[in-house]
Short mmCIF file of C-alpha atoms and ligand atoms in Angstrom, two decimals:
data_model
loop_
_atom_site.label_atom_id
_atom_site.label_comp_id
_atom_site.label_asym_id
_atom_site.label_seq_id
_atom_site.Cartn_x
_atom_site.Cartn_y
_atom_site.Cartn_z
CA MET A 1 18.13 2.57 7.29
CA ILE A 2 16.29 2.10 3.89
CA LYS A 3 15.25 4.87 1.50
CA LEU A 4 12.73 4.80 -1.52
CA ILE A 5 12.58 7.77 -4.00
CA THR A 6 10.20 7.78 -6.95
CA ALA A 7 10.19 10.01 -9.79
CA GLY A 8 8.01 10.42 -12.79
CA GLU A 9 4.85 12.02 -14.19
CA SER A 10 1.73 9.81 -15.12
CA HIS A 11 2.14 10.52 -18.77
CA GLY A 12 5.82 11.09 -18.90
CA LYS A 13 8.29 8.75 -20.57
CA CYS A 14 8.92 6.45 -17.59
CA LEU A 15 8.39 6.16 -13.78
CA THR A 16 11.79 5.65 -11.75
CA SER A 17 12.27 4.05 -8.36
CA ILE A 18 15.44 4.20 -6.31
CA VAL A 19 15.86 1.97 -3.34
CA THR A 20 18.87 2.24 -0.97
CA GLY A 21 19.83 0.54 2.31
CA PHE A 22 19.09 -2.99 1.79
CA PRO A 23 21.70 -5.78 2.61
CA SER A 24 23.62 -7.69 -0.05
CA ASN A 25 22.67 -11.26 -1.23
CA LEU A 26 18.94 -10.69 -1.20
CA LYS A 27 17.64 -12.90 -4.07
CA ILE A 28 15.24 -10.80 -6.31
CA SER A 29 14.12 -10.82 -9.87
CA ALA A 30 12.14 -8.45 -12.11
CA ASP A 31 9.59 -11.24 -12.49
CA TYR A 32 8.89 -11.16 -8.64
CA ILE A 33 8.50 -7.26 -8.93
CA ASN A 34 6.28 -7.59 -12.11
CA GLU A 35 4.01 -9.93 -10.28
CA GLN A 36 3.28 -7.23 -7.88
CA LEU A 37 2.93 -4.57 -10.53
CA LYS A 38 0.39 -6.94 -12.28
CA ARG A 39 -1.61 -7.23 -9.20
CA ARG A 40 -1.69 -3.38 -8.80
CA GLN A 41 -2.98 -2.91 -12.41
CA ALA A 42 -5.97 -5.39 -11.74
CA GLY A 43 -9.52 -4.88 -10.61
CA TYR A 44 -13.04 -4.41 -12.08
CA GLY A 45 -13.64 -0.66 -12.46
CA ARG A 46 -10.05 0.42 -13.37
CA GLY A 47 -9.69 2.85 -16.39
CA LEU A 48 -8.76 2.42 -19.96
CA ARG A 49 -5.33 3.35 -19.13
CA MET A 50 -4.82 -0.18 -17.51
CA LYS A 51 -5.51 -1.54 -21.02
CA ILE A 52 -2.62 0.47 -22.53
CA GLU A 53 0.04 -0.29 -19.98
CA THR A 54 1.50 -3.62 -19.01
CA ASP A 55 3.67 -2.44 -16.06
CA LYS A 56 6.99 -4.20 -16.05
CA VAL A 57 10.02 -3.08 -14.18
CA GLU A 58 13.52 -2.62 -15.88
CA ILE A 59 16.20 -2.91 -13.19
CA ILE A 60 19.23 -0.58 -13.96
CA SER A 61 21.38 -1.12 -10.90
CA GLY A 62 22.18 -2.74 -7.48
CA ILE A 63 21.42 -6.30 -8.64
CA ARG A 64 23.80 -8.74 -10.13
CA HIS A 65 23.03 -12.50 -11.18
CA GLY A 66 19.72 -12.15 -9.14
CA LYS A 67 21.02 -11.01 -5.94
CA THR A 68 21.37 -7.49 -4.30
CA LEU A 69 24.90 -6.00 -4.11
CA GLY A 70 23.95 -3.60 -1.07
CA SER A 71 24.21 -0.67 -3.52
CA PRO A 72 21.34 1.59 -4.61
CA ILE A 73 18.76 -0.45 -6.73
CA SER A 74 17.32 1.86 -9.43
CA MET A 75 14.41 0.57 -11.46
CA LEU A 76 12.27 2.04 -14.56
CA ILE A 77 8.68 1.53 -15.56
CA TRP A 78 8.28 2.72 -19.12
CA ASN A 79 4.96 4.42 -19.89
CA LYS A 80 3.44 3.21 -23.13
CA ASP A 81 1.00 6.03 -23.13
CA TRP A 82 3.93 8.37 -23.48
CA GLU A 83 3.76 7.74 -27.15
CA ASN A 84 0.27 9.72 -27.11
CA TRP A 85 1.68 12.52 -24.81
CA LYS A 86 5.13 13.47 -26.50
CA GLU A 87 4.21 16.99 -26.98
CA ILE A 88 1.95 17.67 -23.82
CA MET A 89 4.67 16.24 -21.71
CA SER A 90 7.78 17.16 -23.69
CA VAL A 91 10.70 17.98 -21.40
CA GLU A 92 12.12 20.57 -23.96
CA PRO A 93 10.01 23.67 -24.73
CA ILE A 94 8.06 23.09 -27.93
CA ASP A 95 6.94 25.66 -30.53
CA LYS A 96 3.42 24.03 -30.89
CA LYS A 97 0.85 25.62 -28.60
CA VAL A 98 -0.32 23.04 -25.89
CA ASP A 99 -3.94 23.63 -24.43
CA LYS A 100 -3.72 24.43 -20.82
CA VAL A 101 -6.12 22.72 -18.40
CA THR A 102 -7.58 25.48 -16.40
CA ILE A 103 -10.59 23.69 -14.69
CA PRO A 104 -9.67 21.96 -11.48
CA ARG A 105 -11.51 18.57 -10.57
CA PRO A 106 -13.22 18.58 -7.16
CA GLY A 107 -11.33 16.27 -4.90
CA HIS A 108 -8.08 15.88 -6.69
CA ALA A 109 -4.80 18.03 -6.18
CA ASP A 110 -5.70 20.26 -9.21
CA LEU A 111 -6.61 23.50 -7.31
CA VAL A 112 -4.20 23.25 -4.26
CA GLY A 113 -1.43 22.23 -6.61
CA ILE A 114 -1.46 25.22 -8.98
CA THR A 115 -1.87 27.41 -6.08
CA LYS A 116 1.08 25.96 -4.11
CA TYR A 117 3.54 25.67 -7.01
CA ASN A 118 2.32 28.76 -8.84
CA TYR A 119 1.60 26.71 -12.03
CA ASP A 120 0.04 28.24 -15.06
CA ASP A 121 -1.39 25.13 -16.20
CA ILE A 122 -3.47 22.33 -14.03
CA ARG A 123 -1.66 19.60 -16.07
CA ASN A 124 1.57 20.25 -14.02
CA SER A 125 -0.25 19.28 -10.93
CA ILE A 126 -2.28 16.48 -12.44
CA GLU A 127 0.84 14.66 -13.50
CA ARG A 128 2.72 14.10 -10.37
CA SER A 129 -0.28 13.96 -8.10
CA SER A 130 -1.78 10.95 -10.18
CA ALA A 131 -2.07 7.66 -8.56
CA ARG A 132 0.18 6.43 -11.52
CA GLU A 133 3.14 7.36 -9.13
CA THR A 134 1.97 4.20 -7.08
CA ALA A 135 3.32 1.93 -9.83
CA ALA A 136 6.95 3.13 -8.81
CA ARG A 137 6.14 2.73 -5.17
CA VAL A 138 5.04 -0.91 -5.51
CA ALA A 139 8.23 -1.72 -7.63
CA GLY A 140 10.58 -0.20 -4.81
CA CYS A 141 8.60 -1.78 -2.05
CA SER A 142 8.61 -5.29 -3.62
CA ILE A 143 12.30 -5.34 -2.46
CA ALA A 144 11.03 -4.92 1.06
CA ARG A 145 8.26 -7.76 0.51
CA LYS A 146 10.93 -9.98 -0.74
CA PHE A 147 13.36 -9.18 2.12
CA LEU A 148 10.46 -9.77 4.63
CA SER A 149 9.63 -13.16 3.10
CA GLU A 150 13.12 -14.33 3.86
CA PHE A 151 12.24 -14.12 7.43
CA GLY A 152 8.59 -15.76 7.06
CA ILE A 153 7.13 -12.37 7.22
CA HIS A 154 4.17 -12.08 4.67
CA ILE A 155 1.58 -9.49 3.77
CA GLY A 156 -1.95 -9.99 2.52
CA SER A 157 -4.85 -7.90 1.70
CA PHE A 158 -8.53 -8.10 0.97
CA VAL A 159 -11.33 -5.62 0.11
CA GLU A 160 -13.87 -5.44 2.88
CA SER A 161 -16.24 -3.19 1.16
CA ILE A 162 -16.90 -0.85 -2.04
CA GLY A 163 -19.75 1.45 -2.11
CA GLY A 164 -21.04 0.56 1.20
CA ILE A 165 -21.53 -3.17 0.29
CA TYR A 166 -20.08 -5.34 3.02
CA PRO A 167 -19.82 -9.11 3.30
CA LYS A 168 -21.99 -10.99 5.74
CA GLU A 169 -19.04 -12.19 7.85
CA ASN A 170 -15.89 -9.94 8.44
CA PHE A 171 -12.93 -12.28 7.68
CA ALA A 172 -10.86 -9.80 9.88
CA GLU A 173 -12.82 -10.81 12.95
CA LYS A 174 -10.93 -14.10 13.15
CA PHE A 175 -7.72 -12.11 13.57
CA LEU A 176 -9.12 -9.69 15.87
CA LEU A 177 -10.12 -12.59 18.00
CA ASN A 178 -6.82 -14.20 17.65
CA LYS A 179 -8.63 -17.43 16.19
CA ILE A 180 -5.98 -17.89 13.52
CA PRO A 181 -3.44 -20.48 13.95
CA SER A 182 0.16 -18.63 14.74
CA SER A 183 1.53 -20.63 11.61
CA TYR A 184 -0.96 -18.95 9.21
CA SER A 185 0.70 -16.95 6.43
CA ALA A 186 -1.21 -13.87 5.20
CA GLU A 187 -0.11 -14.99 1.59
CA LYS A 188 -3.11 -17.26 1.96
CA ILE A 189 -5.42 -14.22 1.84
CA ASN A 190 -4.07 -13.07 -1.34
CA GLN A 191 -4.56 -16.60 -2.89
CA LEU A 192 -8.27 -16.10 -2.13
CA SER A 193 -8.85 -12.28 -2.69
CA ASP A 194 -6.79 -12.26 -5.77
CA LYS A 195 -9.27 -14.68 -7.52
CA SER A 196 -12.05 -11.84 -7.10
CA SER A 197 -12.26 -9.17 -9.74
CA VAL A 198 -12.81 -6.78 -6.88
CA ARG A 199 -10.43 -8.76 -4.36
CA VAL A 200 -13.35 -9.60 -1.78
CA LEU A 201 -13.54 -12.92 -0.01
CA ASP A 202 -17.57 -13.23 -0.28
CA LYS A 203 -18.86 -14.25 -3.82
CA ASN A 204 -22.31 -12.98 -3.01
CA GLN A 205 -20.84 -9.67 -2.04
CA GLU A 206 -18.81 -9.56 -5.25
CA GLU A 207 -21.91 -9.64 -7.35
CA LYS A 208 -23.66 -6.99 -5.54
CA ILE A 209 -20.44 -4.75 -5.71
CA ILE A 210 -20.06 -5.41 -9.53
CA ARG A 211 -23.72 -4.41 -10.08
CA LYS A 212 -23.06 -1.17 -7.95
CA ILE A 213 -19.87 -0.43 -10.04
CA LYS A 214 -21.88 -0.65 -13.46
CA LEU A 215 -24.37 1.55 -11.66
CA ALA A 216 -21.62 4.04 -11.01
CA LYS A 217 -20.24 3.95 -14.56
CA LYS A 218 -23.86 4.35 -15.99
CA ARG A 219 -24.21 7.54 -13.75
CA GLY A 220 -20.73 8.79 -14.79
CA ASP A 221 -19.81 8.55 -11.00
CA THR A 222 -17.02 6.80 -8.96
CA LEU A 223 -16.92 4.53 -5.79
CA GLY A 224 -14.39 4.17 -2.91
CA GLY A 225 -14.31 1.35 -0.19
CA THR A 226 -12.46 -0.07 2.60
CA PHE A 227 -9.85 -2.86 2.72
CA TYR A 228 -7.74 -4.78 5.29
CA VAL A 229 -3.99 -5.34 5.16
CA ILE A 230 -2.69 -8.09 7.44
CA ILE A 231 0.95 -8.91 8.02
CA THR A 232 1.98 -12.22 9.67
CA GLY A 233 5.28 -13.51 11.07
CA LEU A 234 6.59 -10.44 12.60
CA PRO A 235 8.54 -11.17 15.93
CA VAL A 236 7.73 -9.26 19.06
CA GLY A 237 9.75 -6.01 19.30
CA ILE A 238 9.72 -4.35 15.92
CA GLY A 239 8.95 -0.46 16.25
CA SER A 240 9.57 1.54 19.45
CA PHE A 241 7.86 4.01 21.76
CA VAL A 242 11.10 5.96 22.22
CA GLU A 243 10.40 8.50 19.56
CA TYR A 244 6.99 9.48 18.00
CA ASN A 245 7.95 8.50 14.71
CA THR A 246 9.48 4.98 15.49
CA ARG A 247 6.04 3.76 16.72
CA LEU A 248 5.14 1.06 14.39
CA GLU A 249 1.17 2.11 14.10
CA ALA A 250 2.38 5.73 13.36
CA GLU A 251 4.78 4.51 10.66
CA LEU A 252 2.25 2.18 9.02
CA SER A 253 -0.56 4.97 9.14
CA LEU A 254 1.61 7.54 7.61
CA ALA A 255 2.74 5.11 4.90
CA ILE A 256 -0.90 4.02 4.05
CA MET A 257 -2.31 7.40 4.53
CA SER A 258 0.01 8.62 1.86
CA ILE A 259 -1.59 6.55 -0.89
CA GLN A 260 -3.72 8.57 -3.24
CA ALA A 261 -7.47 8.87 -1.95
CA VAL A 262 -6.91 7.17 1.33
CA LYS A 263 -8.85 9.12 3.97
CA GLY A 264 -8.70 6.91 6.76
CA VAL A 265 -6.53 4.17 8.64
CA GLU A 266 -7.03 2.33 11.68
CA ILE A 267 -5.11 -0.48 13.54
CA GLY A 268 -6.83 -3.39 15.14
CA LEU A 269 -10.20 -2.48 16.53
CA GLY A 270 -9.63 1.03 15.65
CA PHE A 271 -12.45 3.44 15.97
CA ARG A 272 -14.73 0.59 17.42
CA SER A 273 -12.62 0.45 20.34
CA ALA A 274 -13.54 4.05 21.26
CA GLU A 275 -17.06 2.94 22.06
CA LEU A 276 -16.25 -0.21 24.31
CA PHE A 277 -15.03 -0.73 27.69
CA GLY A 278 -11.50 -1.47 28.41
CA SER A 279 -12.29 -4.73 29.32
CA GLU A 280 -13.80 -5.43 25.77
CA VAL A 281 -10.95 -4.07 24.24
CA HIS A 282 -7.47 -4.84 25.73
CA ASP A 283 -5.83 -8.30 24.99
CA GLU A 284 -5.41 -10.43 28.06
CA ILE A 285 -1.79 -11.99 28.10
CA ILE A 286 -1.34 -15.68 28.20
CA LEU A 287 1.45 -18.07 28.13
CA LYS A 288 1.47 -20.31 24.96
CA ASN A 289 4.03 -22.73 23.58
CA GLU A 290 6.82 -21.29 25.77
CA THR A 291 6.36 -17.64 25.08
CA PHE A 292 3.79 -14.81 25.65
CA SER A 293 0.53 -14.42 23.58
CA ARG A 294 -2.70 -12.81 23.97
CA LYS A 295 -6.31 -14.17 24.18
CA THR A 296 -7.46 -11.78 21.64
CA ASN A 297 -5.72 -9.40 19.07
CA ARG A 298 -7.99 -6.19 19.11
CA ALA A 299 -4.73 -4.11 19.42
CA GLY A 300 -4.01 -5.33 15.90
CA GLY A 301 -0.63 -6.83 16.66
CA ILE A 302 0.81 -3.60 18.09
CA GLU A 303 1.09 -2.20 21.67
CA GLY A 304 2.84 0.91 22.70
CA GLY A 305 4.32 1.39 19.13
CA ILE A 306 5.95 -2.18 19.29
CA SER A 307 4.87 -5.36 17.33
CA THR A 308 3.52 -7.96 19.76
CA GLY A 309 4.27 -11.02 17.65
CA LEU A 310 0.47 -11.23 16.68
CA PRO A 311 -0.55 -10.51 13.14
CA ILE A 312 -0.76 -6.65 12.38
CA ILE A 313 -4.27 -5.74 11.38
CA ILE A 314 -4.70 -2.43 9.44
CA ARG A 315 -7.88 -1.23 8.11
CA ALA A 316 -8.03 1.65 5.50
CA ALA A 317 -10.79 3.82 3.86
CA MET A 318 -10.28 5.02 0.31
CA LYS A 319 -12.47 7.86 -0.97
CA PRO A 320 -14.21 7.59 -4.42
CA ILE A 321 -12.00 8.45 -7.39
CA ALA A 322 -11.97 12.24 -8.05
CA THR A 323 -12.50 12.32 -11.76
CA LEU A 324 -16.37 12.00 -12.60
CA MET A 325 -17.89 11.43 -16.00
CA SER A 326 -20.81 13.44 -14.80
CA PRO A 327 -18.69 16.31 -13.31
CA LEU A 328 -19.46 18.40 -10.24
CA GLN A 329 -19.17 22.15 -10.13
CA SER A 330 -15.96 24.00 -10.32
CA VAL A 331 -14.53 27.27 -11.58
CA ASP A 332 -12.83 27.94 -15.05
CA LEU A 333 -9.50 29.75 -13.75
CA SER A 334 -9.19 31.36 -17.16
CA LYS A 335 -12.56 33.17 -16.78
CA MET A 336 -13.08 33.13 -13.18
CA LYS A 337 -16.51 31.70 -13.78
CA SER A 338 -18.46 28.82 -12.43
CA ILE A 339 -18.36 25.76 -14.80
CA ASP A 340 -18.76 21.93 -14.67
CA ALA A 341 -15.49 20.21 -13.83
CA ARG A 342 -13.60 18.61 -16.62
CA ARG A 343 -13.57 15.02 -17.72
CA GLU A 344 -10.47 13.14 -17.64
CA ARG A 345 -9.94 9.54 -18.61
CA SER A 346 -9.81 7.78 -15.32
CA ASP A 347 -10.73 4.71 -13.03
CA PHE A 348 -14.25 4.37 -11.69
CA VAL A 349 -13.04 2.24 -8.71
CA ALA A 350 -9.63 1.47 -7.72
CA VAL A 351 -10.09 0.05 -4.29
CA PRO A 352 -8.60 -3.56 -5.18
CA ALA A 353 -5.49 -1.53 -6.41
CA CYS A 354 -5.32 0.56 -3.32
CA ALA A 355 -5.22 -2.50 -1.09
CA VAL A 356 -2.33 -4.02 -3.21
CA ILE A 357 -0.44 -0.67 -2.88
CA ALA A 358 -1.06 -0.58 0.71
CA GLU A 359 0.57 -4.15 1.22
CA SER A 360 3.62 -2.67 -0.58
CA MET A 361 3.61 0.45 1.69
CA ALA A 362 3.22 -1.86 4.90
CA ALA A 363 6.23 -3.97 3.59
CA TRP A 364 8.32 -0.93 3.42
CA VAL A 365 7.76 0.39 6.97
CA VAL A 366 8.17 -3.18 8.36
CA ALA A 367 11.27 -3.88 6.46
CA ASN A 368 12.73 -0.55 7.61
CA LEU A 369 12.04 -0.94 11.20
CA PHE A 370 13.25 -4.63 11.03
CA LEU A 371 16.46 -3.65 9.69
CA GLN A 372 16.89 -0.95 12.46
CA LYS A 373 16.67 -3.87 14.75
CA PHE A 374 18.38 -6.75 13.00
CA GLY A 375 20.52 -4.57 10.55
CA GLY A 376 23.64 -5.96 8.65
CA ASP A 377 25.51 -5.54 5.49
CA SER A 378 24.52 -8.85 4.14
CA MET A 379 21.47 -11.15 4.26
CA GLU A 380 23.49 -13.81 6.03
CA GLU A 381 24.39 -11.10 8.81
CA VAL A 382 20.89 -9.96 9.26
CA LYS A 383 19.67 -13.61 9.52
CA ASP A 384 22.22 -14.27 12.32
CA ASN A 385 21.17 -11.21 14.23
CA TYR A 386 17.35 -12.18 13.82
CA SER A 387 17.76 -15.82 14.82
CA ASN A 388 19.96 -14.87 17.84
CA TYR A 389 17.28 -12.44 19.14
CA VAL A 390 14.23 -14.80 18.32
CA LYS A 391 16.14 -17.73 20.04
CA LYS A 392 16.96 -15.70 23.32
CA TYR A 393 14.36 -13.05 23.93
CA PHE A 394 12.01 -15.26 25.77
CA THR A 395 14.91 -16.59 28.01
CA ARG A 396 16.00 -13.15 28.64
CA VAL A 397 12.74 -12.11 30.08
CA LYS A 398 12.39 -15.34 32.11
CA LYS A 399 15.98 -14.59 33.42
CA ASN A 400 15.05 -11.04 34.47
CA PHE A 401 11.86 -11.87 36.31
CA TYR A 402 11.43 -15.65 37.02
CA SER A 403 12.76 -17.50 39.85
CA LYS A 404 11.37 -20.96 40.56
C1 LIG B 501 -3.07 5.13 -12.93
C2 LIG B 501 -2.76 5.72 -14.18
C3 LIG B 501 -3.50 6.91 -14.73
C4 LIG B 501 -4.16 7.69 -13.33
C5 LIG B 501 -4.71 6.82 -12.38
C6 LIG B 501 -4.10 5.63 -11.90
O1 LIG B 501 -4.35 6.84 -15.39
P1 LIG B 501 -4.84 7.76 -16.69
O2 LIG B 501 -3.47 7.92 -17.61
O3 LIG B 501 -5.94 7.26 -17.40
O4 LIG B 501 -4.93 9.17 -16.01
O5 LIG B 501 -4.70 8.94 -13.70
O6 LIG B 501 -4.98 7.78 -11.22
C7 LIG B 501 -6.30 8.23 -11.01
C8 LIG B 501 -7.33 7.84 -11.45
C9 LIG B 501 -6.19 9.51 -10.27
O7 LIG B 501 -7.09 10.05 -9.82
O8 LIG B 501 -4.94 9.91 -9.93
C10 LIG B 501 -2.22 4.12 -12.47
O9 LIG B 501 -1.67 3.57 -13.30
O10 LIG B 501 -2.70 3.47 -11.64
#
């Protein structure tokens, strides 16, 4: 239903985001998108690039007087750093000799990129594989986020750990045990996590993490971590088991695993459920406020590829940033000799940013499957389809099964 294409290299002139498939009359502004771009740039441990850029989107098409037209929405994010890269990243051939990058960084796309694309300069691989591309994703996915908010569907995230430092209490437990009121909005999570420079919910843990990041910087090393994304307000019935790639957990896992440096994604209890009895995992079904609910939410809001109507609980793991200032061993491809990897300006820790990007990616997946179910050409039409379904689905179940 909806499509997102991003284009642009990390140090090129600008990033481009093109979004198609959203209905007309969705209220959206550059300010709304820029708020998410600002959140993406934040976080203690981000690199010097974040001091150069103040990512803002320039909307080129698809929106008029603050509302979508239903036509393709194209947006630009200009790279201020381009001024310093005009020759290295020139589109046209230049006479001046540009030094080639010949030493791949362990843990990045450098070596596999030049092998796959037969590049003669690792710079060609660095530029598009860089996490800079996520700025364009957040811009495009913010349209999805705004769309979902029109239906009371909100997305929040918080960092669970950085460098193996965990909080005393795991806030996600409340969701796994379904101890959160059904009226709770995931936006409340961001109101808390965005106050922390590393987006954690525990002050004591934040201080320990900042100390560990300072230690990593001193050692010229980097850190990764884990984070949760929570989605509230989703009705039952989003996603489907009819095809492998319409399963909600599969789409969410792909989208979040596609973020640079993410190495693990789990839904609900995830890997922990592999160690428990079924009776300790499966969510017992109950009747509550004239509809179905569950005693717990260890399934993370998804059963059989379909949303249950409870909060979606996603947990992900991000590996440490690949560029180390105390480099690991590599090979100089120009001499085919072992050598220390190159230093390249970089982040030390980007887990807070990764969690914000994951919110955007989750919004995209949910908006796409939501439109598959309630699609329409205008927001008014989608809202009619949605409210008709929400009003009637429980009555339909009763009509099919229940006889006094
Ligand atoms: C990033 C901008 C770039 C990326 C960085 C994320 O920073 P710089 O211009 O300093 O290279 O390199 O991504 C990585 C650290 C990476 O390993 O890909 C951004 O805007 O988020």
